[in-house]
N, CA, C and O of each residue as an XYZ file, in Angstrom:
436
protein
N     -24.843      1.718     -5.355
C     -24.137      2.535     -6.582
C     -22.897      3.503     -5.869
O     -21.793      3.268     -6.359
N     -22.910      4.552     -4.790
C     -22.140      5.543     -4.312
C     -20.866      4.643     -3.934
O     -19.759      5.180     -3.970
N     -20.983      3.302     -3.576
C     -19.519      2.826     -2.776
C     -19.173      2.439     -4.532
O     -18.114      2.156     -5.091
N     -20.019      2.522     -4.845
C     -19.190      1.409     -7.198
C     -19.191      3.273     -7.299
O     -20.321      3.730     -7.468
N     -18.722      3.703     -7.261
C     -18.876      4.868     -7.475
C     -17.170      5.387     -6.806
O     -16.332      5.748     -7.632
N     -16.893      5.375     -5.656
C     -16.420      5.517     -4.879
C     -14.742      4.638     -4.834
O     -13.722      5.132     -4.353
N     -14.863      3.103     -5.541
C     -14.135      2.542     -5.989
C     -13.398      2.947     -7.113
O     -12.227      3.322     -7.174
N     -14.465      2.786     -8.226
C     -13.933      4.182     -9.383
C     -12.817      4.786     -9.548
O     -11.765      4.924    -10.172
N     -14.065      5.334     -8.038
C     -12.537      6.908     -8.158
C     -10.967      6.523     -7.522
O      -9.891      6.694     -8.094
N     -11.143      6.102     -6.517
C      -9.575      5.071     -5.813
C      -9.200      4.576     -7.266
O      -8.314      5.283     -7.747
N      -9.674      3.435     -8.205
C      -8.952      2.691     -9.128
C      -8.658      4.058     -9.907
O      -7.458      4.040    -10.180
N      -9.313      5.366    -10.433
C      -8.601      6.684    -11.306
C      -7.295      6.985    -10.408
O      -6.196      6.495    -10.668
N      -7.488      7.653     -9.567
C      -6.524      7.801     -8.520
C      -5.119      7.288     -8.367
O      -4.122      7.998     -8.236
N      -5.159      5.693     -8.406
C      -4.330      5.114     -8.381
C      -4.010      4.910     -9.505
O      -2.794      4.969     -9.323
N      -4.098      4.744    -10.382
C      -3.093      4.666    -12.127
C      -2.733      6.290    -12.540
O      -2.189      6.294    -13.644
N      -2.854      7.450    -12.067
C      -2.774      8.252    -12.266
C      -1.443      8.048    -11.661
O      -0.573      8.357    -12.474
N      -0.746      7.460    -10.025
C       0.591      7.432     -9.515
C       0.780      6.576    -10.953
O       0.070      5.887    -11.687
N       3.089      7.351    -10.870
C       3.525      6.554    -11.294
C       4.770      4.938    -11.363
O       5.527      4.415    -12.180
N       4.097      4.613     -9.298
C       4.633      4.010     -8.923
C       3.949      2.865     -7.946
O       3.126      2.996     -7.041
N       4.386      2.082     -8.299
C       3.172      1.030     -7.843
C       2.274      1.312     -6.210
O       2.823      1.823     -5.234
N       1.045      0.916     -6.236
C       0.339      2.088     -4.956
C      -0.216      0.405     -4.193
O      -0.273     -0.766     -4.569
N      -0.523      1.154     -3.005
C      -1.783      0.186     -2.473
C      -2.806      1.181     -0.587
O      -2.631      1.643      0.540
N      -3.734      0.887     -1.615
C      -4.236      1.151     -0.598
C      -5.119     -0.175      0.232
O      -5.659     -1.199     -0.188
N      -4.921      0.537      1.853
C      -5.096      0.156      2.553
C      -6.075     -0.079      4.274
O      -6.453      0.916      4.893
N      -6.190     -0.707      4.503
C      -7.954     -0.444      5.846
C      -7.231     -0.187      7.199
O      -6.224      0.508      7.058
N      -7.445     -0.504      8.245
C      -6.942      0.646      9.570
C      -6.253     -1.205     10.702
O      -5.975     -1.581     11.841
N      -6.359     -1.836      8.836
C      -5.865     -3.621      9.584
C      -5.440     -4.114      8.850
O      -5.421     -5.344      8.895
N      -4.573     -3.050      7.216
C      -3.638     -3.212      6.872
C      -4.159     -4.238      5.714
O      -3.558     -4.912      4.877
N      -5.424     -4.076      6.006
C      -6.000     -5.018      5.005
C      -5.974     -4.519      3.572
O      -6.374     -3.381      3.326
N      -5.517     -5.324      2.609
C      -5.363     -4.037      0.839
C      -6.816     -3.741     -0.128
O      -6.885     -4.308     -1.219
N      -7.923     -2.862      0.311
C      -8.596     -2.456     -0.024
C      -8.290     -1.798     -1.763
O      -9.065     -1.126     -2.444
N      -7.446     -2.091     -1.976
C      -6.655     -1.504     -3.868
C      -5.699     -1.178     -4.111
O      -5.078     -0.323     -3.479
N      -5.057     -2.147     -5.733
C      -4.289     -1.884     -5.766
C      -3.955     -1.282     -6.808
O      -4.969     -1.326     -7.505
N      -2.871     -0.537     -7.573
C      -2.540      0.568     -8.224
C      -2.683     -0.649     -9.395
O      -3.230     -1.616     -8.864
N      -2.275     -0.985    -11.228
C      -2.593     -1.802    -11.638
C      -0.422     -1.902    -11.773
O       0.182     -2.940    -12.040
N       0.127     -0.777    -11.547
C       1.452     -1.009    -11.776
C       2.334     -1.906    -10.186
O       3.473     -2.359    -10.066
N       1.208     -1.842     -9.251
C       1.707     -2.582     -8.443
C       1.796     -4.177     -8.702
O       2.808     -4.852     -8.509
N       0.508     -4.673     -9.193
C       0.045     -6.056     -9.455
C       1.923     -6.162    -10.870
O       2.962     -6.782    -10.645
N       1.702     -5.614    -11.666
C       3.113     -5.840    -12.705
C       3.951     -6.339    -12.287
O       4.372     -7.460    -12.571
N       4.557     -5.203    -11.132
C       6.240     -5.054    -10.628
C       5.843     -6.241     -9.547
O       6.637     -7.041    -10.041
N       5.395     -6.809     -8.733
C       5.589     -7.480     -8.141
C       5.162     -8.791     -8.337
O       5.591     -9.690     -7.614
N       4.140     -9.062     -9.484
C       3.340    -10.392     -9.696
C       2.026    -10.211     -8.862
O       1.405    -11.259     -8.685
N       1.797     -9.729     -8.631
C       0.336     -9.801     -7.626
C      -0.759    -10.197     -8.383
O      -0.579    -10.291     -9.598
N      -1.668    -10.405     -8.004
C      -2.811    -10.883     -8.408
C      -4.283    -10.114     -7.680
O      -4.841    -10.784     -6.810
N      -4.770     -9.016     -7.961
C      -5.065     -7.908     -7.520
C      -6.204     -8.573     -6.607
O      -6.243     -8.515     -5.378
N      -7.008     -9.135     -7.343
C      -8.275     -9.852     -7.016
C      -8.348    -10.860     -5.342
O      -9.224    -11.160     -4.532
N      -6.696    -11.117     -5.521
C      -6.722    -11.924     -4.254
C      -6.475    -11.645     -3.684
O      -6.631    -12.395     -2.721
N      -5.685    -10.127     -3.305
C      -5.020     -9.417     -2.432
C      -5.702     -8.632     -1.837
O      -5.314     -7.698     -1.136
N      -7.419     -9.145     -2.217
C      -8.299     -7.630     -2.033
C      -9.213     -8.399     -0.563
O      -9.616     -9.561     -0.602
N      -9.446     -7.286      0.906
C      -9.530     -7.837      1.912
C      -9.012     -8.765      2.395
O      -9.644     -9.508      3.145
N      -7.385     -9.022      2.016
C      -6.177     -9.893      2.966
C      -5.036     -8.956      3.330
O      -4.811     -7.819      2.916
N      -4.202     -9.891      4.423
C      -2.881     -7.796      5.017
C      -2.216     -8.234      3.663
O      -2.073     -9.382      3.245
N      -1.879     -7.162      3.133
C      -1.357     -6.725      2.665
C       0.530     -7.671      2.697
O       0.929     -8.007      1.581
N       1.180     -7.898      3.531
C       1.949     -7.413      4.438
C       2.522     -9.223      4.229
O       3.428     -9.723      3.562
N       1.235     -9.937      5.379
C       1.514    -11.455      4.797
C       0.802    -12.058      3.825
O       1.015    -13.269      3.757
N      -0.143    -11.531      2.879
C      -0.458    -12.350      1.903
C       0.670    -12.186      0.401
O       0.377    -12.741     -0.657
N       1.882    -11.383      0.560
C       2.815    -11.242     -0.255
C       3.949    -11.985      0.121
O       4.922    -11.965     -0.634
N       3.977    -12.500      0.943
C       5.319    -12.995      2.055
C       6.486    -11.813      1.979
O       7.622    -12.073      1.583
N       6.101    -10.565      2.377
C       6.526     -9.614      3.273
C       6.937     -9.524      4.749
O       6.082     -9.074      5.512
N       7.971     -9.840      5.198
C       8.549     -9.398      6.229
C       7.434     -8.641      7.123
O       6.622     -7.995      6.460
N       7.288     -8.625      8.385
C       6.343     -7.776      9.175
C       6.897     -6.972     10.031
O       6.409     -5.910     10.419
N       8.149     -7.536     10.429
C       9.035     -6.227     10.545
C       9.951     -5.730     10.604
O      10.838     -5.632     11.452
N       9.725     -5.250      9.346
C      10.382     -4.023      8.678
C       9.837     -3.285      8.385
O      10.304     -2.147      8.399
N       7.957     -3.653      7.764
C       7.244     -2.699      7.536
C       6.165     -2.725      8.517
O       5.178     -1.991      8.477
N       6.414     -3.630      9.421
C       4.767     -3.766     10.004
C       4.822     -2.133     11.552
O       3.888     -1.416     11.910
N       6.035     -2.136     11.955
C       6.151     -0.926     12.829
C       5.754     -0.068     12.042
O       4.656      0.281     12.477
N       6.067      0.691     10.811
C       5.585      1.802     10.221
C       3.687      1.565      9.691
O       2.648      2.199      9.875
N       3.926      0.783      9.254
C       2.042      0.966      8.735
C       1.209      1.398      9.955
O       0.382      2.294     10.130
N       1.733      0.426     10.741
C       1.160      0.643     12.473
C       1.183      2.079     12.619
O       0.078      2.620     12.575
N       2.708      3.197     12.865
C       2.523      3.999     12.763
C       1.663      5.511     11.675
O       1.503      6.713     11.886
N       1.365      4.717     10.711
C       0.876      5.823     10.046
C      -0.607      5.679     10.055
O      -1.320      6.680      9.994
N      -1.333      3.918     10.162
C      -2.669      3.852     10.678
C      -2.859      4.727     11.361
O      -3.618      5.594     10.928
N      -2.246      4.910     12.769
C      -1.911      5.667     14.724
C      -2.548      6.820     13.615
O      -3.547      7.466     13.932
N      -1.576      7.101     11.700
C      -1.962      9.165     12.366
C      -0.884      9.760     12.074
O      -1.041     10.980     12.121
N       0.462      9.353     11.706
C       1.892      9.211     11.838
C       2.472      9.069     10.162
O       2.881      7.926      9.955
N       2.564      9.811      9.179
C       3.006      9.438      7.931
C       4.457      9.023      8.057
O       5.194      9.579      8.871
N       5.080      7.582      6.875
C       6.688      7.229      7.721
C       6.724      7.510      5.716
O       6.122      7.900      4.716
N       8.090      6.864      6.355
C       9.043      6.448      4.889
C      10.276      6.030      6.060
O      10.791      6.403      7.114
N      10.324      4.628      4.674
C      11.831      4.181      4.596
C      12.413      3.748      3.524
O      12.192      3.879      2.320
N      13.437      3.040      4.343
C      14.341      2.198      2.279
C      14.715      0.681      2.867
O      15.176      0.349      3.959
N      14.325     -0.114      1.682
C      14.709     -1.646      2.569
C      14.423     -2.449      0.711
O      14.036     -1.930     -0.336
N      14.732     -3.503      0.967
C      14.969     -4.426     -0.181
C      13.260     -5.503     -0.145
O      12.711     -6.312      0.603
N      12.885     -4.496     -2.113
C      11.752     -5.422     -1.916
C      11.986     -6.365     -3.242
O      12.607     -5.827     -4.159
N      11.571     -7.653     -3.423
C      10.921     -7.824     -4.769
C      12.371     -7.657     -5.127
O      12.884     -6.991     -6.026
N      12.771     -8.228     -4.441
C      14.958     -8.223     -5.374
C      15.453     -6.630     -5.406
O      16.516     -6.369     -5.970
N      14.629     -5.525     -4.764
C      15.701     -3.929     -5.162
C      14.531     -3.488     -4.785
O      13.318     -3.686     -4.861
N      16.053     -2.236     -3.973
C      15.995     -1.418     -2.975
C      14.384     -0.523     -3.560
O      13.990     -0.221     -4.686
N      13.948     -0.380     -2.539
C      12.708      0.504     -2.584
C      12.893      1.909     -1.464
O      13.599      2.024     -0.463
N      11.843      2.968     -2.187
C      11.929      3.931     -0.754
C      10.676      3.669     -0.238
O      10.076      3.839     -1.300
N       9.559      3.313      0.766
C       8.280      2.913      1.255
C       8.035      3.839      1.788
O       8.575      4.126      2.856
N       6.622      5.028      0.861
C       6.000      5.427      1.648
C       4.710      5.497      2.108
O       3.711      5.776      1.446
N       4.763      5.295      2.990
C       2.788      5.567      4.149
C       2.631      6.369      4.557
O       2.882      6.837      5.667
N       1.790      6.965      3.018
C       1.461      7.922      3.539
C      -0.602      8.210      3.884
O      -1.520      7.823      3.161
N      -0.736      9.269      5.679
C      -1.950      8.946      6.343
C      -3.659      9.238      5.520
O      -3.807     10.433      5.261
N      -4.449      8.661      5.254
C      -6.188      9.609      4.536
C      -6.596      9.775      5.167
O      -6.796      8.653      5.632
N      -7.154     10.616      5.951
C      -7.750     10.227      7.376
C      -7.301     10.565      8.603
O      -6.128     10.775      8.908
N      -8.508     10.627      9.491
C      -7.507     10.439     11.086
C      -7.796      9.086     11.768
O      -8.560      8.141     11.568
N      -6.937      9.383     12.575
C      -6.486      8.006     12.923
C      -7.787      6.877     13.106
O      -8.188      6.617     11.972
N      -8.276      6.411     13.744
C      -7.161      4.972     12.622
C      -7.392      5.385     11.213
O      -8.505      5.404     10.689
N      -6.241      5.727     10.609
C      -6.662      6.072      9.001
C      -6.678      5.266      8.078
O      -5.577      4.718      8.099
N      -7.470      4.737      7.014
C      -6.767      4.389      6.052
C      -4.951      4.473      5.299
O      -4.062      4.727      6.112
N      -4.657      4.317      4.238
C      -3.068      3.795      3.973
C      -2.424      3.787      2.781
O      -2.121      2.791      2.124
N      -2.176      5.189      2.460
C      -1.312      4.835      1.194
C      -0.417      4.106      1.266
O       0.246      4.324      2.279
N      -0.016      3.235      0.608
C       1.497      2.561      0.642
C       2.184      2.926     -0.905
O       2.194      2.008     -1.725
N       2.581      3.857     -1.180
C       3.604      3.913     -2.332
C       5.093      3.512     -2.399
O       5.913      3.967     -1.602
N       5.486      2.440     -3.607
C       7.140      2.242     -3.529
C       7.879      2.369     -4.782
O       7.817      1.704     -5.817
N       8.614      3.403     -4.444
C       9.695      4.040     -5.787
C      11.108      3.508     -5.581
O      11.904      3.533     -4.641
N      11.115      3.098     -6.613
C      12.907      2.091     -6.669
C      14.014      2.995     -6.591
O      13.707      3.781     -7.487
N      14.991      3.370     -6.167
C      15.962      4.123     -5.666
C      17.148      3.157     -6.485
O      18.344      3.422     -6.371
């Protein structure tokens, strides 16, 4: 019951974010996606949960892999890149102590 309650809280928090967001575990696997993430990138959240986000979406690990690794190690990261056909500001927010959960937010430029 406690795990289900936490999942509902994460859903509610992700729904409040104005831009696409993904919550990743310390191995880069998807824990949860915001509704806007699924809409913008045409992703089916059910098919991405418990899978590594970057390869599941066909995104280059080269561009996002190092910042994701640093964020998991506890260092927040920010970079600009092209995803889904448009320039995005990707922010990797650390949650907790290393190895940490990571909240990836994407903001169109």
